XYZ file of C-alpha atoms in Angstrom:
756
model
C 24.211 -26.557 81.874
C 21.918 -28.714 79.632
C 18.700 -29.582 81.332
C 18.707 -33.472 82.033
C 15.161 -34.021 79.936
C 16.978 -32.495 76.790
C 19.905 -34.824 77.435
C 17.741 -37.763 77.463
C 15.778 -36.633 74.693
C 19.162 -35.968 72.847
C 20.544 -39.537 73.492
C 17.116 -41.112 72.496
C 17.557 -39.151 69.025
C 21.130 -40.456 68.184
C 20.144 -43.818 70.210
C 22.788 -43.312 72.749
C 23.683 -47.024 74.502
C 23.029 -47.359 77.673
C 25.746 -50.117 78.344
C 27.655 -47.824 80.509
C 31.415 -49.187 78.573
C 33.853 -46.082 79.044
C 35.427 -44.890 75.907
C 38.115 -42.411 74.850
C 35.870 -39.010 73.806
C 36.666 -36.465 71.602
C 36.633 -34.437 74.467
C 40.154 -36.134 75.275
C 41.529 -35.991 72.013
C 40.939 -32.599 72.011
C 42.421 -31.696 75.153
C 46.237 -32.486 74.062
C 45.327 -29.442 72.026
C 44.371 -27.233 74.430
C 48.160 -26.155 75.311
C 49.784 -22.905 75.427
C 51.131 -22.136 71.716
C 53.413 -20.037 72.332
C 55.842 -22.706 72.848
C 54.935 -24.299 69.818
C 55.374 -20.881 67.981
C 59.010 -20.061 69.452
C 59.931 -23.891 68.652
C 58.735 -23.997 64.903
C 60.405 -20.499 64.481
C 63.756 -21.643 65.929
C 63.508 -24.763 63.842
C 63.974 -23.068 60.677
C 67.667 -22.227 61.581
C 69.193 -25.017 62.762
C 72.324 -23.289 63.027
C 71.653 -21.661 65.804
C 71.484 -25.050 67.834
C 75.276 -26.134 67.139
C 77.038 -22.498 66.018
C 77.174 -21.456 69.954
C 79.412 -24.717 70.289
C 81.999 -24.450 67.270
C 85.527 -24.872 68.062
C 88.916 -25.190 66.156
C 88.479 -29.086 66.191
C 85.558 -28.987 63.926
C 87.074 -25.952 62.226
C 89.731 -27.951 60.678
C 87.432 -30.808 59.454
C 85.273 -28.685 57.911
C 87.711 -26.144 55.978
C 89.459 -29.798 54.737
C 86.026 -31.167 53.571
C 84.958 -28.002 52.193
C 88.380 -26.840 50.184
C 88.146 -30.989 48.802
C 84.483 -30.339 47.547
C 85.062 -27.482 46.068
C 88.008 -28.338 43.977
C 85.164 -30.889 42.525
C 82.501 -28.655 42.589
C 83.866 -25.860 40.177
C 84.673 -28.396 37.159
C 81.446 -30.653 37.798
C 79.350 -27.314 37.747
C 80.589 -26.428 34.870
C 80.040 -29.583 33.092
C 76.611 -30.058 34.310
C 76.039 -26.434 32.770
C 76.379 -28.068 29.220
C 73.569 -31.288 30.285
C 71.646 -28.010 31.005
C 72.099 -26.689 27.645
C 73.362 -23.594 29.536
C 76.453 -21.370 29.388
C 79.064 -22.887 31.990
C 78.851 -19.899 33.983
C 75.360 -20.874 35.239
C 76.946 -23.741 36.642
C 79.409 -22.190 38.858
C 75.881 -19.776 40.169
C 74.058 -22.481 41.394
C 77.450 -24.169 42.653
C 78.150 -21.165 44.784
C 74.595 -20.166 46.233
C 73.755 -23.721 47.245
C 76.962 -24.464 49.223
C 76.754 -21.042 50.616
C 72.478 -20.768 51.795
C 72.455 -24.565 52.773
C 74.749 -24.445 55.869
C 71.832 -22.099 57.866
C 69.280 -24.254 57.242
C 70.778 -27.788 57.049
C 69.829 -30.720 59.199
C 72.975 -32.414 57.381
C 76.562 -31.982 57.895
C 77.071 -34.058 54.851
C 74.913 -32.955 51.913
C 75.902 -30.781 49.405
C 74.131 -28.785 47.309
C 74.254 -27.762 43.665
C 73.943 -28.734 40.371
C 73.296 -32.055 39.622
C 73.283 -34.564 36.792
C 69.610 -35.758 36.950
C 68.397 -32.209 37.784
C 70.169 -30.328 34.880
C 69.341 -32.949 31.916
C 65.486 -32.108 33.502
C 66.149 -28.457 33.133
C 67.575 -28.930 29.430
C 64.548 -30.536 29.059
C 62.303 -27.905 30.095
C 64.339 -25.113 28.242
C 63.931 -27.642 25.166
C 59.927 -28.103 25.790
C 59.362 -23.847 26.357
C 61.292 -23.218 23.065
C 59.488 -25.606 20.945
C 56.212 -23.890 21.884
C 57.341 -20.715 22.025
C 60.352 -20.310 19.493
C 62.619 -17.044 20.340
C 60.395 -15.498 22.850
C 62.876 -17.121 26.031
C 66.090 -17.310 26.364
C 67.731 -20.489 27.797
C 68.736 -18.422 30.944
C 65.219 -17.136 31.661
C 63.524 -20.559 31.488
C 66.283 -22.418 34.008
C 66.080 -19.215 36.625
C 62.601 -19.261 36.056
C 62.218 -22.589 36.831
C 64.658 -22.756 39.925
C 62.272 -19.707 41.419
C 58.717 -21.867 40.971
C 60.224 -25.035 42.162
C 61.959 -23.774 44.975
C 58.646 -21.988 45.902
C 56.614 -25.198 45.526
C 59.053 -26.777 47.857
C 59.433 -24.216 50.314
C 55.729 -24.254 50.805
C 55.763 -27.841 51.153
C 58.848 -27.477 53.902
C 56.972 -24.665 56.027
C 53.580 -26.738 55.744
C 55.255 -29.437 57.191
C 53.847 -32.247 54.470
C 57.142 -32.885 53.719
C 55.866 -36.515 54.624
C 54.572 -37.218 50.899
C 58.233 -37.557 49.804
C 57.839 -41.417 51.769
C 55.202 -43.082 49.334
C 58.027 -43.224 46.857
C 60.149 -46.210 47.504
C 63.947 -46.620 47.459
C 63.406 -49.107 44.079
C 61.243 -46.204 42.409
C 63.979 -43.799 43.167
C 66.855 -45.856 42.197
C 64.939 -47.127 38.963
C 64.920 -43.518 37.591
C 68.107 -42.139 38.932
C 69.914 -45.426 36.991
C 67.798 -44.782 33.672
C 68.576 -41.469 33.926
C 72.501 -42.163 34.880
C 72.499 -44.106 31.269
C 70.661 -41.166 29.564
C 73.253 -38.564 30.637
C 75.696 -40.706 29.992
C 74.552 -41.899 26.531
C 73.811 -38.067 25.654
C 77.466 -37.400 26.593
C 79.614 -39.966 24.268
C 79.050 -37.689 21.320
C 80.718 -34.627 22.831
C 83.273 -37.274 24.174
C 83.876 -38.409 20.480
C 83.313 -34.993 18.710
C 80.306 -36.426 16.865
C 77.861 -34.300 15.829
C 74.736 -33.913 13.680
C 71.830 -35.136 15.709
C 69.801 -34.390 18.931
C 71.172 -35.557 21.937
C 68.161 -35.112 23.846
C 65.971 -37.398 22.246
C 65.186 -40.367 23.560
C 68.137 -42.751 24.762
C 67.989 -45.954 22.738
C 67.818 -43.067 19.996
C 71.034 -41.067 21.267
C 72.995 -44.947 21.620
C 72.086 -45.765 17.732
C 72.799 -42.550 16.303
C 75.997 -42.381 18.265
C 76.829 -45.779 16.551
C 76.027 -44.907 12.885
C 78.073 -41.082 13.515
C 81.270 -43.204 14.880
C 83.349 -43.091 11.021
C 82.809 -39.164 12.168
C 84.676 -39.203 15.023
C 86.916 -35.862 15.349
C 90.001 -35.083 17.192
C 87.596 -34.505 20.339
C 87.955 -38.079 20.900
C 91.838 -38.029 22.299
C 90.940 -35.929 24.682
C 87.675 -37.272 25.549
C 88.712 -40.981 25.646
C 92.144 -40.716 27.203
C 90.651 -38.467 30.150
C 87.669 -40.969 30.510
C 90.324 -43.731 30.940
C 92.753 -41.581 32.976
C 89.827 -40.874 35.590
C 89.257 -44.534 36.134
C 93.094 -45.499 36.386
C 93.548 -42.511 38.932
C 90.667 -44.263 40.925
C 91.336 -47.427 40.925
C 95.181 -47.467 41.613
C 94.291 -45.221 44.645
C 91.788 -47.550 45.835
C 94.441 -50.408 45.013
C 97.478 -48.320 47.301
C 95.144 -47.513 50.222
C 94.609 -51.157 50.260
C 97.773 -52.322 49.669
C 99.021 -49.040 52.287
C 96.426 -48.629 55.002
C 98.619 -45.942 57.154
C 98.296 -43.838 53.828
C 94.831 -44.439 53.091
C 94.003 -41.120 53.495
C 96.627 -39.550 51.458
C 95.564 -41.594 48.595
C 91.790 -40.937 49.167
C 92.608 -37.279 48.950
C 94.584 -37.790 45.585
C 91.604 -39.972 44.433
C 89.023 -37.117 45.059
C 91.296 -34.396 43.215
C 91.164 -36.324 39.920
C 88.469 -34.179 38.487
C 90.832 -31.130 39.251
C 94.292 -32.502 38.095
C 92.540 -33.962 35.211
C 90.848 -30.454 33.918
C 94.599 -29.014 34.772
C 96.246 -31.190 32.655
C 94.024 -31.169 29.505
C 93.494 -27.873 29.652
C 97.388 -27.150 29.814
C 97.460 -29.767 26.627
C 94.517 -27.875 24.912
C 96.337 -24.380 24.995
C 99.345 -25.915 23.877
C 97.670 -27.879 20.673
C 95.198 -25.157 19.970
C 96.599 -21.865 20.431
C 98.410 -21.428 16.915
C 95.959 -23.450 14.818
C 93.053 -21.197 14.769
C 91.688 -20.881 11.687
C 90.237 -17.664 9.705
C 86.638 -18.548 11.165
C 88.020 -18.491 14.650
C 87.218 -22.091 15.196
C 90.159 -24.397 16.839
C 90.438 -27.969 15.848
C 88.849 -29.194 19.013
C 85.883 -27.872 20.923
C 86.674 -26.007 23.900
C 85.047 -23.510 26.341
C 86.026 -20.246 25.188
C 84.749 -16.833 26.875
C 83.543 -17.285 30.793
C 82.600 -13.896 32.143
C 84.097 -13.617 35.427
C 82.240 -12.680 38.657
C 78.155 -12.376 38.559
C 77.296 -10.885 35.486
C 73.507 -11.863 35.479
C 72.197 -10.556 38.536
C 68.273 -10.051 37.865
C 65.046 -10.973 39.410
C 63.895 -13.925 37.657
C 61.655 -12.916 34.795
C 58.534 -14.887 35.445
C 55.677 -14.157 33.099
C 52.010 -16.121 32.620
C 53.476 -17.267 29.344
C 56.318 -18.516 30.608
C 54.646 -20.182 33.606
C 51.816 -22.014 31.557
C 54.806 -23.326 28.849
C 56.791 -24.962 31.807
C 53.543 -26.349 33.741
C 53.735 -29.530 32.339
C 57.105 -29.918 33.309
C 56.996 -28.564 36.638
C 55.303 -31.748 38.788
C 59.001 -33.867 37.481
C 61.246 -30.907 38.035
C 59.861 -30.626 41.836
C 59.823 -34.209 42.059
C 63.580 -34.413 41.363
C 64.204 -31.293 43.122
C 63.070 -32.478 46.903
C 62.967 -36.318 45.980
C 66.990 -36.438 44.956
C 67.665 -34.363 47.855
C 65.634 -36.088 50.582
C 67.217 -39.698 49.648
C 70.684 -38.398 49.762
C 70.307 -36.870 53.256
C 68.367 -39.795 55.184
C 70.927 -42.033 53.493
C 74.242 -40.359 55.028
C 71.923 -39.403 58.344
C 71.745 -43.280 58.373
C 75.187 -44.176 58.030
C 76.779 -41.469 60.091
C 74.307 -41.555 62.971
C 72.172 -38.549 63.349
C 68.427 -37.813 62.247
C 67.509 -35.303 59.474
C 64.264 -33.393 59.523
C 62.717 -33.873 56.074
C 60.858 -30.712 56.425
C 63.216 -28.630 57.036
C 65.959 -29.854 54.184
C 62.560 -29.345 52.247
C 63.174 -25.561 53.417
C 66.604 -25.738 52.919
C 66.567 -26.293 49.441
C 63.464 -24.113 48.783
C 65.264 -20.996 49.971
C 68.508 -21.982 48.011
C 66.859 -21.758 44.652
C 64.610 -19.121 45.387
C 67.196 -17.058 46.530
C 69.454 -18.432 44.106
C 67.453 -17.626 40.966
C 67.993 -13.895 41.396
C 71.620 -14.316 40.783
C 71.157 -16.348 37.916
C 71.194 -19.748 39.164
C 69.269 -22.666 38.127
C 67.774 -25.290 39.994
C 70.148 -26.929 42.385
C 69.516 -30.124 45.005
C 71.439 -32.557 47.002
C 74.428 -34.176 45.126
C 75.078 -38.176 46.062
C 79.047 -37.910 44.806
C 80.125 -34.884 46.464
C 78.242 -35.706 49.598
C 79.863 -39.117 49.722
C 83.727 -37.028 49.315
C 82.178 -34.105 51.568
C 81.645 -36.879 54.650
C 84.548 -39.094 53.756
C 86.929 -35.795 53.966
C 85.581 -35.747 57.722
C 83.229 -32.747 57.446
C 82.210 -31.729 60.962
C 79.462 -29.324 60.592
C 77.042 -27.743 57.627
C 79.737 -24.874 57.972
C 82.206 -26.655 55.696
C 79.831 -25.411 52.732
C 80.860 -21.793 53.421
C 84.676 -22.957 52.362
C 83.452 -24.283 49.643
C 81.763 -21.520 48.348
C 85.109 -19.842 49.173
C 86.741 -21.796 46.190
C 83.760 -21.353 43.699
C 83.882 -17.668 43.960
C 87.550 -17.722 43.433
C 87.306 -19.584 40.810
C 84.252 -17.506 39.116
C 86.235 -14.311 39.769
C 90.258 -15.110 39.082
C 90.188 -18.495 36.907
C 87.935 -17.355 34.085
C 90.634 -16.795 31.741
C 92.014 -20.302 32.327
C 88.395 -21.870 31.440
C 88.848 -20.485 28.011
C 90.781 -23.449 27.280
C 89.046 -26.384 28.889
C 88.279 -29.283 26.166
C 84.319 -29.773 25.971
C 85.479 -33.343 25.702
C 87.042 -33.398 29.329
C 84.069 -32.168 30.830
C 82.175 -34.908 29.014
C 84.414 -37.340 30.637
C 83.937 -35.979 33.956
C 80.230 -36.228 33.951
C 79.843 -39.833 32.170
C 82.753 -40.614 35.026
C 80.249 -39.125 37.891
C 77.334 -40.649 36.678
C 78.343 -43.844 36.606
C 77.887 -44.170 40.265
C 74.165 -43.313 40.113
C 73.871 -46.579 38.194
C 72.437 -48.818 40.541
C 75.053 -52.310 40.996
C 74.574 -55.458 40.423
C 74.469 -56.579 44.187
C 71.667 -54.032 45.077
C 69.599 -55.216 42.292
C 69.754 -58.688 43.489
C 68.767 -57.355 46.687
C 65.635 -55.581 45.238
C 64.443 -59.136 43.865
C 65.754 -60.912 47.135
C 63.454 -58.673 49.412
C 60.673 -58.531 47.137
C 60.012 -58.959 43.324
C 57.341 -56.855 42.999
C 59.691 -53.789 43.415
C 62.161 -55.132 41.452
C 59.973 -55.309 38.569
C 59.053 -51.085 39.377
C 62.847 -50.892 39.442
C 63.147 -52.711 36.115
C 60.444 -50.835 34.586
C 61.427 -47.330 35.753
C 64.860 -47.906 33.936
C 63.242 -49.055 30.675
C 61.044 -46.475 30.544
C 63.523 -43.970 30.748
C 65.656 -45.233 28.462
C 62.936 -46.002 25.727
C 60.790 -43.024 26.228
C 62.171 -40.101 28.726
C 62.828 -39.591 32.637
C 59.546 -37.692 33.249
C 57.706 -41.016 32.012
C 60.031 -43.201 33.943
C 59.414 -41.122 37.234
C 55.608 -41.117 36.532
C 55.590 -44.822 35.935
C 57.748 -45.867 38.881
C 55.676 -43.242 41.323
C 52.397 -45.041 39.712
C 53.481 -48.180 40.445
C 54.709 -48.009 43.683
C 51.511 -46.026 44.572
C 49.528 -49.117 43.118
C 51.303 -51.693 44.821
C 50.884 -49.963 48.453
C 47.064 -49.663 47.404
C 46.772 -53.422 46.310
C 48.679 -54.743 49.513
C 46.163 -52.440 51.640
C 43.555 -53.475 49.938
C 44.176 -57.071 49.959
C 45.663 -57.790 53.351
C 47.364 -61.331 54.106
C 45.258 -62.751 57.471
C 46.003 -65.682 58.841
C 43.956 -68.496 60.767
C 46.323 -69.130 63.947
C 46.656 -72.252 65.861
C 49.206 -73.510 69.015
C 52.869 -74.517 69.661
C 53.815 -75.711 72.891
C 57.546 -74.617 73.571
C 59.568 -75.566 76.079
C 63.274 -74.964 77.598
C 65.564 -77.942 76.573
C 66.512 -78.502 80.234
C 62.793 -79.891 80.441
C 62.043 -77.006 83.360
C 58.549 -76.940 83.563
C 58.613 -73.036 84.157
C 59.750 -72.606 80.995
C 56.778 -74.246 79.008
C 54.875 -71.579 77.024
C 52.502 -71.210 74.139
C 52.670 -69.509 70.842
C 49.955 -69.084 68.024
C 51.185 -69.208 64.624
C 49.664 -69.399 61.434
C 48.123 -73.014 60.655
C 49.639 -73.417 57.341
C 52.711 -75.193 57.947
C 54.890 -72.811 55.288
C 54.321 -70.149 57.463
C 57.080 -71.056 60.274
C 60.942 -71.372 60.159
C 60.441 -75.431 60.841
C 58.192 -76.839 58.716
C 57.728 -80.318 60.834
C 56.742 -78.384 63.677
C 53.248 -79.605 65.190
C 50.957 -77.082 65.297
C 47.843 -77.561 66.843
C 44.498 -76.194 65.690
C 42.479 -74.268 68.508
C 39.932 -76.383 70.581
C 36.908 -77.457 68.198
C 34.093 -74.742 67.875
C 36.941 -71.670 68.547
C 38.664 -69.819 65.375
C 41.731 -67.592 65.983
C 42.179 -64.952 63.174
C 44.979 -62.719 62.777
C 44.822 -59.216 60.694
C 48.109 -58.127 58.763
C 46.594 -54.724 58.064
C 45.047 -52.219 59.416
C 41.109 -52.811 59.135
C 39.873 -50.466 56.740
C 37.326 -49.801 53.953
C 39.371 -50.913 51.179
C 40.243 -54.121 52.831
C 37.040 -55.075 55.106
C 35.222 -57.166 52.430
C 38.009 -59.528 51.980
C 38.410 -60.010 55.836
C 34.658 -60.478 55.930
C 34.726 -63.050 53.215
C 37.581 -64.660 54.813
C 36.092 -65.236 58.050
C 32.630 -66.061 56.612
C 33.921 -68.666 54.168
C 35.990 -70.431 56.595
C 32.814 -70.539 58.920
C 30.843 -72.166 56.222
C 33.556 -74.413 55.177
C 34.516 -75.884 58.565
C 31.969 -75.280 61.345
C 28.652 -77.007 61.641
C 25.382 -75.265 60.149
C 22.500 -74.832 62.650
C 19.668 -75.314 60.857
C 18.839 -77.859 58.857
C 18.010 -76.196 55.503
C 16.154 -79.136 53.906
C 13.567 -78.500 56.754
C 13.177 -75.186 55.148
C 10.560 -74.326 52.837
C 11.518 -73.052 49.424
C 9.271 -69.907 49.758
C 11.406 -68.959 52.939
C 14.673 -69.494 51.402
C 16.704 -66.207 50.307
C 16.676 -65.725 46.521
C 20.665 -66.608 46.214
C 20.401 -69.710 48.536
C 21.627 -72.606 46.056
C 21.076 -75.081 48.698
C 19.166 -78.601 47.436
C 15.634 -79.009 48.508
C 16.297 -81.684 50.534
C 20.064 -82.594 52.056
C 20.940 -85.980 51.480
C 22.018 -88.271 54.494
C 25.357 -87.965 53.679
C 25.353 -84.372 53.743
C 23.612 -84.515 56.994
C 26.567 -86.715 58.305
C 29.412 -84.772 56.794
C 27.597 -81.526 58.674
C 27.098 -83.357 62.023
C 30.829 -84.281 62.000
C 31.812 -80.639 61.770
C 31.800 -78.701 65.305
C 29.587 -76.165 66.708
C 31.087 -73.121 66.545
C 31.639 -71.201 69.914
C 33.655 -67.966 69.834
C 35.935 -66.029 67.074
C 39.122 -64.640 68.446
C 40.182 -61.709 66.515
C 43.926 -60.709 67.055
C 44.349 -56.894 66.587
C 47.828 -56.740 67.194
C 48.821 -55.310 63.877
C 45.412 -52.912 63.847
C 46.590 -49.734 64.094
C 43.188 -48.023 62.395
C 39.809 -49.043 62.138
C 37.139 -46.996 60.091
C 33.327 -47.102 60.004
C 32.941 -49.266 57.251
C 35.039 -51.859 58.803
C 33.034 -52.029 61.828
C 29.889 -52.445 59.762
C 31.664 -55.181 57.718
C 32.139 -56.644 61.196
C 28.801 -56.429 62.147
C 27.457 -57.786 58.969
C 30.140 -61.051 58.971
C 28.558 -61.559 62.869
C 25.105 -61.395 61.599
C 25.569 -64.133 58.336
C 27.862 -65.961 60.865
C 25.163 -65.888 63.264
C 22.448 -67.271 60.490
C 25.105 -70.141 59.666
C 25.293 -71.095 62.786
C 21.575 -70.330 63.757
C 22.198 -69.100 67.708
C 25.219 -66.248 68.995
C 28.515 -66.302 68.928
C 31.229 -65.077 70.921
C 33.584 -62.002 69.543
C 37.036 -61.781 71.085
C 39.351 -59.394 70.464
C 43.110 -59.397 71.677
C 45.662 -56.708 71.713
C 44.012 -53.828 71.046
C 46.719 -51.117 69.677
C 44.730 -47.862 70.477
C 41.464 -46.759 72.841
C 39.858 -45.225 69.096
C 39.722 -48.723 68.163
C 38.050 -49.884 71.396
C 35.778 -46.853 71.021
C 34.864 -48.204 67.484
C 34.270 -51.684 68.517
C 32.016 -50.692 71.372
C 30.131 -48.543 69.069
C 29.570 -51.389 66.727
C 28.179 -53.325 69.657
C 31.136 -55.689 70.297
C 33.386 -56.360 73.384
C 30.295 -55.998 75.877
C 27.683 -58.553 77.020
C 27.287 -62.000 79.139
C 30.301 -64.342 78.400
C 30.682 -67.937 79.079
C 34.020 -68.226 80.489
C 34.644 -68.101 84.039
C 38.553 -67.296 83.881
C 39.688 -65.529 87.228
C 40.270 -61.993 86.510
C 43.702 -60.935 85.550
C 45.214 -58.537 88.111
C 47.894 -55.995 87.935
C 49.663 -53.195 90.365
C 48.648 -49.875 89.834
C 50.805 -46.694 90.475
C 52.300 -47.238 94.030
C 51.577 -44.202 96.678
C 53.327 -43.775 100.021
C 52.092 -42.726 103.060
C 48.638 -42.364 104.785
C 46.362 -45.282 106.371
C 45.939 -48.483 104.690
C 42.758 -48.770 102.662
C 40.349 -51.244 103.930
C 40.549 -53.338 100.949
C 41.819 -56.432 100.106
C 42.997 -55.676 96.767
C 45.619 -53.592 98.940
C 48.811 -55.117 100.240
C 51.432 -53.262 101.990
C 55.000 -53.382 100.455
C 58.317 -52.605 102.907
C 61.871 -51.784 100.627
C 63.604 -52.876 103.591
C 65.994 -55.800 103.700
C 66.195 -58.303 106.769
C 69.496 -57.107 107.613
C 68.838 -53.469 107.439
C 69.598 -51.604 110.864
C 66.503 -50.784 113.334
C 67.106 -47.122 112.539
C 66.834 -48.240 108.653
C 63.658 -50.154 109.430
C 62.010 -47.460 111.597
C 62.413 -44.784 108.820
C 61.000 -47.406 106.406
C 57.763 -47.749 108.436
C 57.140 -44.028 108.306
C 57.206 -44.360 104.284
C 55.253 -47.551 103.379
C 54.509 -48.224 99.970
C 50.799 -48.899 99.359
C 50.715 -51.006 96.098
C 46.828 -51.688 94.972
C 45.715 -54.170 92.810
C 43.033 -53.803 89.843
C 41.880 -55.862 86.379
C 43.938 -55.081 83.312
C 40.853 -55.078 81.323
C 37.512 -53.535 82.656
C 34.974 -56.189 83.738
C 32.571 -54.517 81.593
C 34.434 -55.474 78.843
C 34.515 -59.343 79.084
C 35.533 -59.840 75.252
C 38.652 -57.627 75.089
C 41.717 -59.089 76.608
C 45.195 -57.700 76.967
C 46.803 -60.573 74.667
C 46.134 -63.842 72.299
C 46.661 -66.185 75.266
C 44.127 -64.188 77.451
C 41.384 -64.370 74.534
C 42.316 -68.213 73.640
C 42.190 -69.143 77.891
C 38.866 -67.254 77.878
C 37.167 -68.722 74.923
C 38.226 -72.242 75.847
C 36.881 -71.813 79.728
C 33.556 -71.265 78.126
C 33.243 -73.803 75.582
C 34.647 -76.465 78.675
C 31.857 -74.921 80.732
C 29.314 -75.550 78.050
C 30.601 -79.059 76.983
C 30.529 -80.331 80.708
C 26.804 -79.294 81.124
C 26.088 -80.950 77.232
C 24.505 -77.782 76.581
C 26.478 -76.389 73.780
C 23.888 -75.316 71.300
C 20.532 -74.916 73.537
C 22.548 -72.568 75.948
C 23.856 -70.673 73.428
C 20.579 -70.373 71.580
C 18.700 -69.654 74.928
C 21.230 -66.931 75.740
């Protein structure tokens, strides 16, 4: 035990307040952590494997839905995987490797039943850019698959660490318009890069800036080859099948599910038809150099021919380092955005940290089997959801389709036209482009975020996807900081409301901004508070970036609208501050204007939107009070309404607010505390017995009730020791007006305030 003398000395050293206001303590805060850690550790470990929560309840009804959805997605995933490998400048089998391990491992760690992990267009484009970047700086040292699998391992390990440390909340700093912006720009870039392959045009770099690719493609149109017959026909056929199936679904709604599956199979159908057509046309037209009239896929090795651990070296890591941030951002951002979207649409909640663990494990393990970075696919996830998937186990059946294709169909893949794969890519990425109504919604909701979306699109097209992502993220964070640093506080007035029936009981008062354009009906009369009372509402947390703005708003408003307590003309020049630009003597007109203004009695601060406050903000509020009281030349009451957190109350008390003497004499507001039963009725007027027995109950029931009397104690809502803290804005206004009325009746507003 610490001696009382030592405690007294310690309190004197730190200037411990003696006002006696009880506030929350660090001990109260730390008590929440003094619990048995074993349940938390167990919950954390079990949370790493969400499959344990539902696999024991698996049933035949779920199995049928998972089989249908899994097989449907698998049929789409096989051609898409090989197509996206082309975007990544990798052999097609690497797309199948990524497809297999993505859907296979995800079901163990997933908290989303709809998401399908595998190769995606934007990530494939990024992988291709990373391969190009590394090979330009280390020519001939690393091949494409080595770079791609190394990238998958490193990015997967980073994302896995973020998930295990439970810091996935950092993804929330990237808003929807920024994601949509670079996704739209990336989709346009991917489509532009695939058009030359669709048309059989060659002779320029299709990985250059998008606008350059478009220009070079237009210049190369005279060099179009026979590949265009396969590519354009395939692209048009994909859209025809899609729109015909959609029209038929509306025309015959009873068969909508049949037409949905026919539409879902369009990629596989086009690949099969055009592969057969290419085989019939090319098998007898091979020239002396072994070339065919159109570009075809050719050899695709069967099975897993590239199983080995990722070849990670210091030189490879240093070469990839500049590209790692953007690759990691795309890996986690696209997946979280998709999983959240489908969770919201289908009525369940995903765990972002667990989803990061899922894609981290998928990429880390998959890199050992030749897989390049994989993440959630929007198109395949939508297909999976509409196919009636019931659990993440559907990924197992998708993996079966991929493994069958990898071991049994690779000889047929030889004749797949590259132009047909380009058509599938263009058709798939078109869904990533934001629709006009979505873009218009951005404009209506927040014009600034619309410009962020537009900047992301334009920079991605005219520069690169990396610059588009960095620009959109930086602009979004800057907008967040600007909004935090420039809050839109408002001075409030009152509006009296009553029921149309004229019932006196339905009358009430609400507080709204005094500016007429801040309420729905501009013709409604907003009455300012009583003269001498100001009501100010914060619209952000009160923190160091914005506290000076709030300080200036309060002080400037007081100096402009409230009476100055001291005649500055009577103050000698040598006694004035150096920055006081007031005239030497006030004119009669200025004195008359000042005397018409009301004496300031109280300032009410509405803290209903303030969730945090810091030391700088408290000091700023102290400075504002000091500056206001220098202007009025007497103390001013500061009332606080709707304090959300006990830590905010503690901070205000530490700043000298909330306690002290007040001029208001309103009756205390009391409320019933937790009732208790039995025992002797305490000798206290604030305690009353309450019986639950109705007048018509039987005598037996009454007898039982008399033995079980409920005692209800009434206590004040807010402690008497802090009369300037109020439960709501109405109570704060009533207290301030009470003090003002009391002083007005005494006709001693300024003298009384000065005396106190």
